[in-house]
PDB file of C-alpha atoms in Angstrom:
ATOM      1  CA  MET A 514      15.432 -14.454  10.786  1.00 41.00           C
ATOM      2  CA  ARG A 515      15.258 -15.258   7.109  1.00 49.00           C
ATOM      3  CA  ARG A 516      14.710 -13.173   3.694  1.00 45.00           C
ATOM      4  CA  LEU A 517      15.935  -9.597   4.175  1.00 44.00           C
ATOM      5  CA  GLY A 518      15.560 -10.192   7.829  1.00 46.00           C
ATOM      6  CA  GLY A 519      18.664  -7.948   8.696  1.00 55.00           C
ATOM      7  CA  TRP A 520      16.713  -4.969   7.455  1.00 58.00           C
ATOM      8  CA  ARG A 521      16.481  -3.510  11.152  1.00 56.00           C
ATOM      9  CA  THR A 522      20.359  -3.475  11.198  1.00 46.00           C
ATOM     10  CA  ALA A 523      21.638  -3.206   7.808  1.00 42.00           C
ATOM     11  CA  VAL A 524      19.208  -0.780   6.204  1.00 42.00           C
ATOM     12  CA  SER A 525      21.805   0.365   3.448  1.00 38.00           C
ATOM     13  CA  VAL A 526      22.315  -3.068   2.141  1.00 35.00           C
ATOM     14  CA  ALA A 527      18.764  -3.908   1.930  1.00 40.00           C
ATOM     15  CA  ALA A 528      17.899  -0.512   0.257  1.00 38.00           C
ATOM     16  CA  VAL A 529      20.712  -1.406  -2.596  1.00 34.00           C
ATOM     17  CA  LEU A 530      19.005  -4.599  -3.103  1.00 35.00           C
ATOM     18  CA  ALA A 531      15.560  -3.240  -3.242  1.00 38.00           C
ATOM     19  CA  CYS A 532      16.559  -0.256  -5.671  1.00 39.00           C
ATOM     20  CA  ALA A 533      18.206  -2.767  -7.798  1.00 36.00           C
ATOM     21  CA  ALA A 534      15.158  -4.845  -7.861  1.00 38.00           C
ATOM     22  CA  CYS A 535      13.066  -2.022  -8.615  1.00 38.00           C
ATOM     23  CA  SER A 536      15.501  -0.773 -11.452  1.00 35.00           C
ATOM     24  CA  ALA A 537      15.326  -4.228 -13.277  1.00 34.00           C
ATOM     25  CA  GLY A 538      11.628  -3.427 -14.388  1.00 37.00           C
ATOM     26  CA  ALA A 539      10.471  -6.882 -14.049  1.00 36.00           C
ATOM     27  CA  GLY A 540       6.930  -7.902 -12.753  1.00 39.00           C
ATOM     28  CA  GLY A 541       7.439 -10.903 -10.231  1.00 43.00           C
ATOM     29  CA  GLY A 542       4.108 -11.108  -8.273  1.00 43.00           C
ATOM     30  CA  VAL A 543       1.624 -13.484  -8.822  1.00 44.00           C
ATOM     31  CA  PRO A 544      -1.863 -12.742  -8.293  1.00 46.00           C
ATOM     32  CA  GLY A 545      -2.775 -16.180  -6.635  1.00 42.00           C
ATOM     33  CA  SER A 546      -2.782 -16.412  -2.892  1.00 38.00           C
ATOM     34  CA  GLY A 547      -1.039 -19.797  -2.731  1.00 35.00           C
ATOM     35  CA  GLY A 548       2.308 -20.715  -4.083  1.00 33.00           C
ATOM     36  CA  PRO A 549       5.457 -18.986  -5.453  1.00 33.00           C
ATOM     37  CA  PRO A 550       4.969 -16.403  -8.311  1.00 36.00           C
ATOM     38  CA  ALA A 551       4.930 -17.756 -11.630  1.00 36.00           C
ATOM     39  CA  THR A 552       8.012 -17.504 -13.966  1.00 32.00           C
ATOM     40  CA  ASN A 553       5.901 -17.001 -17.192  1.00 32.00           C
ATOM     41  CA  SER A 554       7.945 -14.661 -19.326  1.00 29.00           C
ATOM     42  CA  ALA A 555       4.909 -12.613 -19.806  1.00 32.00           C
ATOM     43  CA  GLN A 556       5.381 -11.480 -16.144  1.00 35.00           C
ATOM     44  CA  THR A 557       9.143 -10.671 -16.429  1.00 35.00           C
ATOM     45  CA  THR A 558       9.696  -9.124 -19.835  1.00 38.00           C
ATOM     46  CA  PRO A 559       9.195  -5.721 -20.923  1.00 39.00           C
ATOM     47  CA  SER A 560       7.833  -6.943 -24.447  1.00 38.00           C
ATOM     48  CA  ALA A 561       4.710  -8.315 -22.986  1.00 46.00           C
ATOM     49  CA  ARG A 562       2.960  -5.141 -23.243  1.00 58.00           C
ATOM     50  CA  ALA A 563       5.514  -3.198 -25.331  1.00 48.00           C
ATOM     51  CA  SER A 564       2.750  -2.321 -27.923  1.00 42.00           C
ATOM     52  CA  ALA A 565       0.651  -0.732 -25.026  1.00 44.00           C
ATOM     53  CA  ALA A 566       2.691   2.609 -25.217  1.00 44.00           C
ATOM     54  CA  PRO A 567       1.022   5.597 -23.186  1.00 51.00           C
ATOM     55  CA  ALA A 568      -1.829   6.494 -25.557  1.00 47.00           C
ATOM     56  CA  HIS A 569      -3.073   9.700 -23.621  1.00 60.00           C
ATOM     57  CA  GLY A 570       0.071  11.097 -22.206  1.00 82.00           C
ATOM     58  CA  GLU A 571       0.903  12.732 -19.119  1.00 87.00           C
ATOM     59  CA  ALA A 572      -0.212  16.184 -20.173  1.00 92.00           C
ATOM     60  CA  ALA A 573      -3.695  14.849 -20.725  1.00 94.00           C
ATOM     61  CA  VAL A 574      -3.538  12.986 -17.341  1.00 96.00           C
ATOM     62  CA  ARG A 575      -2.854  16.136 -15.546  1.00 96.00           C
ATOM     63  CA  LYS A 576      -5.446  18.271 -17.416  1.00 96.00           C
ATOM     64  CA  THR A 577      -8.094  15.652 -16.556  1.00 97.00           C
ATOM     65  CA  LEU A 578      -6.945  15.184 -12.811  1.00 98.00           C
ATOM     66  CA  ARG A 579      -6.894  19.187 -12.369  1.00 98.00           C
ATOM     67  CA  GLY A 580     -10.467  19.182 -13.492  1.00 98.00           C
ATOM     68  CA  LEU A 581     -11.566  16.544 -11.109  1.00 98.00           C
ATOM     69  CA  GLU A 582      -9.619  18.220  -8.402  1.00 98.00           C
ATOM     70  CA  ALA A 583     -11.493  21.416  -9.095  1.00 97.00           C
ATOM     71  CA  SER A 584     -14.961  19.505  -8.720  1.00 97.00           C
ATOM     72  CA  PHE A 585     -13.773  17.621  -5.878  1.00 96.00           C
ATOM     73  CA  ARG A 586     -12.538  20.829  -4.162  1.00 98.00           C
ATOM     74  CA  GLY A 587      -9.548  18.888  -2.850  1.00 98.00           C
ATOM     75  CA  ARG A 588      -6.278  17.507  -3.839  1.00 98.00           C
ATOM     76  CA  ILE A 589      -5.180  14.443  -5.873  1.00 98.00           C
ATOM     77  CA  GLY A 590      -1.731  12.724  -5.676  1.00 98.00           C
ATOM     78  CA  ALA A 591      -1.342   9.800  -8.004  1.00 98.00           C
ATOM     79  CA  TYR A 592       1.482   7.621  -9.486  1.00 98.00           C
ATOM     80  CA  ALA A 593       1.119   4.523 -11.694  1.00 98.00           C
ATOM     81  CA  ILE A 594       3.931   1.932 -12.574  1.00 98.00           C
ATOM     82  CA  ASP A 595       3.661  -0.639 -15.585  1.00 98.00           C
ATOM     83  CA  THR A 596       6.033  -3.050 -14.699  1.00 97.00           C
ATOM     84  CA  ALA A 597       5.950  -4.666 -18.100  1.00 96.00           C
ATOM     85  CA  THR A 598       7.104  -1.822 -19.896  1.00 96.00           C
ATOM     86  CA  GLY A 599       8.865   0.348 -17.075  1.00 96.00           C
ATOM     87  CA  SER A 600       6.223   3.064 -18.091  1.00 96.00           C
ATOM     88  CA  THR A 601       5.085   5.681 -15.279  1.00 97.00           C
ATOM     89  CA  ILE A 602       2.773   8.423 -14.815  1.00 97.00           C
ATOM     90  CA  GLY A 603       1.866  10.885 -12.027  1.00 97.00           C
ATOM     91  CA  TYR A 604       0.111  13.792 -10.829  1.00 98.00           C
ATOM     92  CA  ARG A 605       1.252  15.659  -7.482  1.00 98.00           C
ATOM     93  CA  GLU A 606       3.388  12.463  -7.099  1.00 98.00           C
ATOM     94  CA  GLY A 607       6.235  14.195  -5.134  1.00 98.00           C
ATOM     95  CA  GLU A 608       3.801  16.102  -2.696  1.00 98.00           C
ATOM     96  CA  ARG A 609       2.968  14.864   0.645  1.00 98.00           C
ATOM     97  CA  PHE A 610      -0.151  13.000   1.948  1.00 98.00           C
ATOM     98  CA  PRO A 611      -1.161  11.351   5.075  1.00 98.00           C
ATOM     99  CA  LEU A 612      -0.454   7.510   5.119  1.00 98.00           C
ATOM    100  CA  ALA A 613      -3.676   6.788   7.066  1.00 98.00           C
ATOM    101  CA  SER A 614      -4.085   3.007   7.065  1.00 98.00           C
ATOM    102  CA  THR A 615      -2.059   2.305   3.910  1.00 98.00           C
ATOM    103  CA  PHE A 616       0.871   1.778   6.398  1.00 98.00           C
ATOM    104  CA  LYS A 617      -0.778  -1.537   7.297  1.00 99.00           C
ATOM    105  CA  ALA A 618       0.416  -3.274   4.019  1.00 98.00           C
ATOM    106  CA  PHE A 619       4.019  -2.077   4.839  1.00 98.00           C
ATOM    107  CA  ALA A 620       4.037  -3.286   8.411  1.00 98.00           C
ATOM    108  CA  ALA A 621       2.715  -6.545   7.258  1.00 98.00           C
ATOM    109  CA  GLY A 622       5.723  -6.548   4.876  1.00 98.00           C
ATOM    110  CA  ALA A 623       8.180  -5.848   7.616  1.00 98.00           C
ATOM    111  CA  VAL A 624       6.825  -8.566   9.813  1.00 98.00           C
ATOM    112  CA  LEU A 625       7.172 -10.989   6.690  1.00 98.00           C
ATOM    113  CA  ALA A 626      10.689 -10.115   5.934  1.00 98.00           C
ATOM    114  CA  GLY A 627      11.527 -10.522   9.733  1.00 97.00           C
ATOM    115  CA  THR A 628      10.160 -14.038  10.903  1.00 97.00           C
ATOM    116  CA  THR A 629      10.511 -17.322   9.998  1.00 96.00           C
ATOM    117  CA  ASP A 630       7.704 -19.430   8.877  1.00 95.00           C
ATOM    118  CA  ALA A 631       7.226 -21.101  11.968  1.00 96.00           C
ATOM    119  CA  GLU A 632       6.962 -17.764  13.896  1.00 97.00           C
ATOM    120  CA  LEU A 633       4.643 -16.279  11.400  1.00 97.00           C
ATOM    121  CA  THR A 634       2.114 -19.272  11.468  1.00 97.00           C
ATOM    122  CA  ARG A 635       2.658 -20.679  15.009  1.00 97.00           C
ATOM    123  CA  GLU A 636       3.379 -17.644  17.257  1.00 96.00           C
ATOM    124  CA  VAL A 637       0.323 -16.385  19.105  1.00 98.00           C
ATOM    125  CA  VAL A 638       0.258 -12.662  20.093  1.00 98.00           C
ATOM    126  CA  ARG A 639      -2.057 -11.639  22.966  1.00 98.00           C
ATOM    127  CA  TRP A 640      -3.336  -8.259  24.163  1.00 98.00           C
ATOM    128  CA  THR A 641      -5.826  -6.939  26.472  1.00 98.00           C
ATOM    129  CA  ALA A 642      -9.435  -5.550  26.338  1.00 98.00           C
ATOM    130  CA  GLY A 643      -8.072  -2.160  27.186  1.00 97.00           C
ATOM    131  CA  GLU A 644      -5.556  -2.223  24.198  1.00 97.00           C
ATOM    132  CA  VAL A 645      -8.385  -2.808  21.646  1.00 98.00           C
ATOM    133  CA  LYS A 646      -8.750   0.298  19.405  1.00 98.00           C
ATOM    134  CA  PRO A 647     -11.735   1.476  17.645  1.00 97.00           C
ATOM    135  CA  HIS A 648     -12.459  -0.207  14.351  1.00 97.00           C
ATOM    136  CA  SER A 649     -10.986  -3.663  15.267  1.00 98.00           C
ATOM    137  CA  PRO A 650     -13.452  -6.293  14.032  1.00 98.00           C
ATOM    138  CA  GLU A 651     -11.047  -9.090  14.056  1.00 98.00           C
ATOM    139  CA  THR A 652      -8.788  -8.483  16.956  1.00 98.00           C
ATOM    140  CA  GLY A 653     -11.879  -7.611  19.143  1.00 98.00           C
ATOM    141  CA  LYS A 654     -13.101 -10.940  18.805  1.00 98.00           C
ATOM    142  CA  HIS A 655      -9.866 -12.635  20.115  1.00 98.00           C
ATOM    143  CA  VAL A 656      -8.961 -10.964  23.166  1.00 98.00           C
ATOM    144  CA  ASP A 657      -9.046 -14.278  25.033  1.00 98.00           C
ATOM    145  CA  ASP A 658      -7.304 -16.537  22.827  1.00 98.00           C
ATOM    146  CA  GLY A 659      -5.008 -14.087  20.772  1.00 98.00           C
ATOM    147  CA  MET A 660      -3.917 -14.399  17.097  1.00 98.00           C
ATOM    148  CA  THR A 661      -1.057 -15.677  15.103  1.00 98.00           C
ATOM    149  CA  LEU A 662       1.303 -13.062  13.127  1.00 98.00           C
ATOM    150  CA  ALA A 663      -0.183 -14.314  10.072  1.00 98.00           C
ATOM    151  CA  ALA A 664      -3.567 -13.918  11.159  1.00 98.00           C
ATOM    152  CA  LEU A 665      -2.825 -10.251  12.594  1.00 98.00           C
ATOM    153  CA  CYS A 666      -1.273  -9.453   9.157  1.00 98.00           C
ATOM    154  CA  ARG A 667      -4.463 -10.667   7.347  1.00 98.00           C
ATOM    155  CA  ALA A 668      -6.622  -8.697   9.642  1.00 98.00           C
ATOM    156  CA  ALA A 669      -4.613  -5.644   9.312  1.00 98.00           C
ATOM    157  CA  ILE A 670      -4.964  -5.705   5.581  1.00 98.00           C
ATOM    158  CA  VAL A 671      -8.183  -7.451   4.428  1.00 98.00           C
ATOM    159  CA  HIS A 672     -10.270  -5.666   7.391  1.00 98.00           C
ATOM    160  CA  SER A 673      -7.983  -2.621   8.119  1.00 98.00           C
ATOM    161  CA  ASP A 674      -8.158  -3.767  11.750  1.00 98.00           C
ATOM    162  CA  ASN A 675      -6.539  -0.889  13.794  1.00 98.00           C
ATOM    163  CA  THR A 676      -5.432  -3.228  16.945  1.00 98.00           C
ATOM    164  CA  ALA A 677      -4.090  -5.586  14.515  1.00 98.00           C
ATOM    165  CA  GLY A 678      -2.095  -2.608  12.842  1.00 98.00           C
ATOM    166  CA  ASP A 679      -0.611  -1.587  16.245  1.00 98.00           C
ATOM    167  CA  LEU A 680       0.367  -5.208  17.168  1.00 98.00           C
ATOM    168  CA  LEU A 681       2.374  -5.402  13.788  1.00 98.00           C
ATOM    169  CA  LEU A 682       4.020  -2.127  14.692  1.00 98.00           C
ATOM    170  CA  LYS A 683       4.934  -3.340  18.132  1.00 98.00           C
ATOM    171  CA  ARG A 684       6.383  -6.476  16.669  1.00 98.00           C
ATOM    172  CA  ILE A 685       8.701  -4.475  14.321  1.00 98.00           C
ATOM    173  CA  GLY A 686       9.731  -1.452  16.937  1.00 98.00           C
ATOM    174  CA  GLY A 687       6.904   0.811  16.520  1.00 98.00           C
ATOM    175  CA  PRO A 688       6.241   3.618  14.126  1.00 98.00           C
ATOM    176  CA  GLU A 689      10.157   4.126  14.114  1.00 98.00           C
ATOM    177  CA  GLY A 690      10.611   0.724  13.147  1.00 98.00           C
ATOM    178  CA  LEU A 691       8.309   1.158  10.109  1.00 98.00           C
ATOM    179  CA  THR A 692      10.283   4.146   9.191  1.00 98.00           C
ATOM    180  CA  ARG A 693      13.472   1.992   9.363  1.00 98.00           C
ATOM    181  CA  TYR A 694      11.745  -0.433   7.148  1.00 98.00           C
ATOM    182  CA  PHE A 695      10.973   2.075   4.464  1.00 98.00           C
ATOM    183  CA  ARG A 696      14.457   3.359   4.476  1.00 98.00           C
ATOM    184  CA  SER A 697      15.542  -0.454   3.982  1.00 98.00           C
ATOM    185  CA  LEU A 698      13.376  -0.260   0.811  1.00 98.00           C
ATOM    186  CA  GLY A 699      15.247   2.695  -0.546  1.00 98.00           C
ATOM    187  CA  ASP A 700      12.479   5.210   0.486  1.00 98.00           C
ATOM    188  CA  GLN A 701      13.934   8.108   2.069  1.00 98.00           C
ATOM    189  CA  VAL A 702      10.632   9.904   2.015  1.00 98.00           C
ATOM    190  CA  SER A 703       7.888   8.098   3.957  1.00 98.00           C
ATOM    191  CA  HIS A 704       7.855   7.770   7.640  1.00 98.00           C
ATOM    192  CA  LEU A 705       5.536   6.753  10.470  1.00 98.00           C
ATOM    193  CA  ASP A 706       5.301   8.537  13.857  1.00 98.00           C
ATOM    194  CA  ARG A 707       2.257   7.857  15.625  1.00 98.00           C
ATOM    195  CA  TRP A 708      -0.134   4.966  16.433  1.00 98.00           C
ATOM    196  CA  GLU A 709      -3.465   4.140  15.672  1.00 98.00           C
ATOM    197  CA  PRO A 710      -5.878   5.988  15.610  1.00 97.00           C
ATOM    198  CA  GLU A 711      -3.759   9.347  16.215  1.00 98.00           C
ATOM    199  CA  LEU A 712      -2.095   8.824  13.108  1.00 98.00           C
ATOM    200  CA  ASN A 713      -4.937   9.705  11.157  1.00 97.00           C
ATOM    201  CA  VAL A 714      -5.494  13.160  12.384  1.00 97.00           C
ATOM    202  CA  TRP A 715      -3.640  15.189   9.799  1.00 97.00           C
ATOM    203  CA  SER A 716      -3.722  18.715   8.317  1.00 97.00           C
ATOM    204  CA  PRO A 717      -1.817  20.424   5.394  1.00 96.00           C
ATOM    205  CA  LYS A 718       0.918  21.558   7.571  1.00 94.00           C
ATOM    206  CA  GLU A 719       1.421  18.131   8.989  1.00 96.00           C
ATOM    207  CA  ARG A 720       4.656  16.166   8.212  1.00 97.00           C
ATOM    208  CA  ARG A 721       4.164  13.250  10.548  1.00 98.00           C
ATOM    209  CA  ASP A 722       2.774  10.068   9.248  1.00 98.00           C
ATOM    210  CA  THR A 723       3.201  11.130   5.712  1.00 98.00           C
ATOM    211  CA  THR A 724       4.259   9.716   2.204  1.00 98.00           C
ATOM    212  CA  THR A 725       4.348  10.434  -1.421  1.00 98.00           C
ATOM    213  CA  PRO A 726       2.540   8.746  -4.134  1.00 98.00           C
ATOM    214  CA  VAL A 727       5.753   7.968  -5.846  1.00 98.00           C
ATOM    215  CA  ALA A 728       7.676   6.706  -2.950  1.00 98.00           C
ATOM    216  CA  ILE A 729       4.813   4.460  -1.840  1.00 99.00           C
ATOM    217  CA  ALA A 730       4.172   3.124  -5.227  1.00 98.00           C
ATOM    218  CA  ARG A 731       8.026   2.132  -5.576  1.00 98.00           C
ATOM    219  CA  ASP A 732       7.642   0.627  -2.123  1.00 98.00           C
ATOM    220  CA  LEU A 733       4.781  -1.427  -2.896  1.00 98.00           C
ATOM    221  CA  ARG A 734       6.242  -2.679  -6.223  1.00 98.00           C
ATOM    222  CA  ALA A 735       9.381  -3.734  -4.224  1.00 98.00           C
ATOM    223  CA  LEU A 736       7.120  -5.980  -1.994  1.00 98.00           C
ATOM    224  CA  THR A 737       4.808  -7.274  -4.609  1.00 98.00           C
ATOM    225  CA  ALA A 738       6.833  -7.319  -7.961  1.00 97.00           C
ATOM    226  CA  GLY A 739      10.339  -7.175  -6.517  1.00 97.00           C
ATOM    227  CA  GLY A 740      12.997  -8.472  -4.414  1.00 96.00           C
ATOM    228  CA  ALA A 741      11.905  -7.326  -1.049  1.00 98.00           C
ATOM    229  CA  LEU A 742      10.240 -10.395  -0.088  1.00 98.00           C
ATOM    230  CA  ASP A 743      10.984 -13.946  -0.952  1.00 97.00           C
ATOM    231  CA  ALA A 744       8.455 -15.666  -3.085  1.00 97.00           C
ATOM    232  CA  ALA A 745       6.231 -17.351  -0.558  1.00 97.00           C
ATOM    233  CA  ASP A 746       5.776 -14.091   1.153  1.00 98.00           C
ATOM    234  CA  ARG A 747       5.186 -12.148  -1.897  1.00 97.00           C
ATOM    235  CA  SER A 748       2.485 -14.690  -2.574  1.00 97.00           C
ATOM    236  CA  ARG A 749       0.906 -14.180   0.998  1.00 98.00           C
ATOM    237  CA  LEU A 750       1.027 -10.639   0.842  1.00 98.00           C
ATOM    238  CA  ALA A 751      -0.787 -10.738  -2.558  1.00 98.00           C
ATOM    239  CA  GLY A 752      -3.492 -12.992  -1.177  1.00 98.00           C
ATOM    240  CA  TRP A 753      -4.077 -10.734   1.770  1.00 98.00           C
ATOM    241  CA  LEU A 754      -4.321  -7.460  -0.610  1.00 98.00           C
ATOM    242  CA  ARG A 755      -6.840  -9.347  -3.118  1.00 98.00           C
ATOM    243  CA  GLY A 756      -8.895 -10.043   0.020  1.00 98.00           C
ATOM    244  CA  THR A 757      -9.213  -6.603   1.057  1.00 98.00           C
ATOM    245  CA  THR A 758     -12.781  -5.942   2.258  1.00 98.00           C
ATOM    246  CA  THR A 759     -12.608  -2.130   2.253  1.00 98.00           C
ATOM    247  CA  GLY A 760     -11.586  -1.152  -1.142  1.00 97.00           C
ATOM    248  CA  GLY A 761     -14.458  -2.233  -3.434  1.00 98.00           C
ATOM    249  CA  ALA A 762     -15.474   1.458  -4.292  1.00 98.00           C
ATOM    250  CA  ARG A 763     -12.055   2.964  -4.739  1.00 98.00           C
ATOM    251  CA  ILE A 764      -9.303   1.943  -7.251  1.00 98.00           C
ATOM    252  CA  ARG A 765     -11.278  -1.705  -7.872  1.00 98.00           C
ATOM    253  CA  ALA A 766     -14.505   0.486  -9.019  1.00 98.00           C
ATOM    254  CA  GLY A 767     -12.296   2.291 -11.616  1.00 98.00           C
ATOM    255  CA  LEU A 768     -10.849  -0.810 -13.448  1.00 98.00           C
ATOM    256  CA  PRO A 769     -12.573  -3.335 -15.945  1.00 97.00           C
ATOM    257  CA  PRO A 770     -14.150  -6.174 -13.535  1.00 96.00           C
ATOM    258  CA  LYS A 771     -12.220  -8.948 -15.015  1.00 96.00           C
ATOM    259  CA  TRP A 772      -8.921  -7.369 -13.788  1.00 98.00           C
ATOM    260  CA  ILE A 773      -7.652  -8.852 -10.620  1.00 98.00           C
ATOM    261  CA  VAL A 774      -6.752  -6.270  -7.874  1.00 98.00           C
ATOM    262  CA  GLY A 775      -5.140  -6.400  -4.592  1.00 98.00           C
ATOM    263  CA  ASP A 776      -5.286  -3.107  -2.697  1.00 98.00           C
ATOM    264  CA  LYS A 777      -5.143  -1.412   0.748  1.00 98.00           C
ATOM    265  CA  THR A 778      -6.859   1.549   1.589  1.00 98.00           C
ATOM    266  CA  GLY A 779      -6.685   4.412   4.139  1.00 98.00           C
ATOM    267  CA  THR A 780      -9.108   6.715   5.492  1.00 98.00           C
ATOM    268  CA  GLY A 781      -8.366   9.684   7.506  1.00 97.00           C
ATOM    269  CA  GLY A 782     -10.193  11.674  10.064  1.00 94.00           C
ATOM    270  CA  THR A 783      -9.699  15.119   8.795  1.00 97.00           C
ATOM    271  CA  TYR A 784      -9.880  16.797   5.583  1.00 98.00           C
ATOM    272  CA  GLY A 785     -11.888  13.845   3.854  1.00 98.00           C
ATOM    273  CA  THR A 786      -8.548  11.865   3.406  1.00 98.00           C
ATOM    274  CA  ALA A 787      -9.342   8.731   1.107  1.00 98.00           C
ATOM    275  CA  ASN A 788      -6.350   6.769  -0.192  1.00 98.00           C
ATOM    276  CA  ASP A 789      -5.771   3.469  -1.887  1.00 99.00           C
ATOM    277  CA  ILE A 790      -2.690   1.634  -3.223  1.00 99.00           C
ATOM    278  CA  ALA A 791      -2.931  -1.390  -5.406  1.00 99.00           C
ATOM    279  CA  VAL A 792      -1.372  -4.031  -7.294  1.00 98.00           C
ATOM    280  CA  ILE A 793      -3.135  -4.982 -10.465  1.00 98.00           C
ATOM    281  CA  TRP A 794      -3.248  -7.694 -13.000  1.00 98.00           C
ATOM    282  CA  PRO A 795      -4.973  -7.085 -16.257  1.00 96.00           C
ATOM    283  CA  ALA A 796      -4.710 -10.955 -16.793  1.00 94.00           C
ATOM    284  CA  GLU A 797      -3.700 -13.644 -14.584  1.00 90.00           C
ATOM    285  CA  ASP A 798      -0.299 -14.189 -16.430  1.00 91.00           C
ATOM    286  CA  ALA A 799       0.244 -10.588 -16.834  1.00 95.00           C
ATOM    287  CA  ALA A 800       3.071  -8.435 -15.313  1.00 96.00           C
ATOM    288  CA  PRO A 801       1.412  -6.247 -12.608  1.00 98.00           C
ATOM    289  CA  ILE A 802       0.463  -2.208 -12.599  1.00 98.00           C
ATOM    290  CA  ILE A 803       1.140  -0.460  -9.384  1.00 98.00           C
ATOM    291  CA  LEU A 804      -1.089   2.306  -8.531  1.00 98.00           C
ATOM    292  CA  ALA A 805      -0.917   4.830  -5.513  1.00 99.00           C
ATOM    293  CA  ILE A 806      -3.833   7.188  -5.263  1.00 99.00           C
ATOM    294  CA  TYR A 807      -4.021   9.705  -2.308  1.00 99.00           C
ATOM    295  CA  THR A 808      -6.502  12.416  -1.809  1.00 98.00           C
ATOM    296  CA  ASN A 809      -7.864  15.050   0.619  1.00 98.00           C
ATOM    297  CA  ARG A 810     -10.388  17.944   0.637  1.00 98.00           C
ATOM    298  CA  HIS A 811      -9.261  21.429   1.258  1.00 98.00           C
ATOM    299  CA  ALA A 812     -11.821  21.848   4.138  1.00 98.00           C
ATOM    300  CA  ALA A 813     -11.069  20.297   7.306  1.00 97.00           C
ATOM    301  CA  GLY A 814     -14.504  18.877   7.661  1.00 97.00           C
ATOM    302  CA  GLY A 815     -14.732  17.535   4.202  1.00 97.00           C
ATOM    303  CA  SER A 816     -15.923  14.080   3.640  1.00 97.00           C
ATOM    304  CA  ALA A 817     -13.865  11.319   1.855  1.00 97.00           C
ATOM    305  CA  ASP A 818     -14.930  10.723  -1.873  1.00 98.00           C
ATOM    306  CA  ASP A 819     -14.436   7.055  -3.149  1.00 98.00           C
ATOM    307  CA  GLU A 820     -15.487   8.047  -6.424  1.00 98.00           C
ATOM    308  CA  VAL A 821     -12.594  10.507  -7.125  1.00 98.00           C
ATOM    309  CA  VAL A 822     -10.167   7.704  -6.321  1.00 98.00           C
ATOM    310  CA  ALA A 823     -11.810   5.311  -8.720  1.00 98.00           C
ATOM    311  CA  ARG A 824     -11.983   7.959 -11.460  1.00 98.00           C
ATOM    312  CA  THR A 825      -8.290   8.692 -10.728  1.00 98.00           C
ATOM    313  CA  ALA A 826      -7.656   4.967 -11.190  1.00 98.00           C
ATOM    314  CA  ALA A 827      -9.127   5.142 -14.674  1.00 98.00           C
ATOM    315  CA  VAL A 828      -7.298   8.113 -15.568  1.00 97.00           C
ATOM    316  CA  LEU A 829      -3.865   6.743 -14.739  1.00 97.00           C
ATOM    317  CA  VAL A 830      -4.500   3.304 -16.489  1.00 97.00           C
ATOM    318  CA  ARG A 831      -5.761   5.114 -19.808  1.00 96.00           C
ATOM    319  CA  GLY A 832      -2.580   7.212 -19.396  1.00 96.00           C
ATOM    320  CA  LEU A 833      -0.494   4.314 -19.635  1.00 95.00           C
ATOM    321  CA  GLY A 834      -2.273   3.139 -22.534  1.00 94.00           C
ATOM    322  CA  LEU A 835      -3.946   0.171 -21.140  1.00 93.00           C
ATOM    323  CA  LEU A 836      -7.589   1.312 -21.397  1.00 88.00           C
ATOM    324  CA  SER A 837      -9.072   3.178 -24.393  1.00 79.00           C
TER     325      SER A 837
END
């Protein structure tokens, strides 16, 4: 193993490292999909956006999102981190929401942390036709020849391929293995309990397969702008997130078109669950912003609403003082 490859057996040590990386307040991810992260001081020092102090404030954010919830007839959980300044802003950030397919970004992170480059790019994983789950646009085409671990990570993130997600889970010890990985990041809240597609069945009383916006945002920061992965793997993960095909109407739609966004969506089968988590670069050499947005309807049969996620993203970024 390499990098933080001992996370399966040395959770407490990795948690200390991850927390130290988070508390440092420095951006470290690079928006490009190849090569190591840049070391430009604009990415790593709080002074890069020191003048962009929150202009709207948390009170205004909460008031706006309460109104959006009322019209949406649902619940919004959101958290934002500006890694340049250390500023944060949130709404219902400590409440539990279903992970849905946002778990796939962290399953891929666990695979990256626990494999060598040779294993990642050369080891071929195989499965049977009977193991293919609904919504498996990539793995459904490769039953005969299989896919590398890197290709499975890409399929799980870029296309939200459910079979790929389950195969990544199998690689790291199942849902329990992902929960252990969350703990290695210093996250004592998030946990995965079921496989695809059962994990998408959620109700307000359900605690299985849940997270909080603040916990998952910190996890995403550790993977994309912290020390949880080495430079090459941060770049790989950023490239997959930037290539996501499922998030165009969510966080990306609420931000300026020139901003660089890497995200992972999640859509549940009940209560209109619609989630999106993202690492965002306002410019190529800028320190990233981390957003985590989780939404659900009050009605069990409610439908997902992408626009609510997009509007929430805009509210959060304005709250951080980065949009007028």
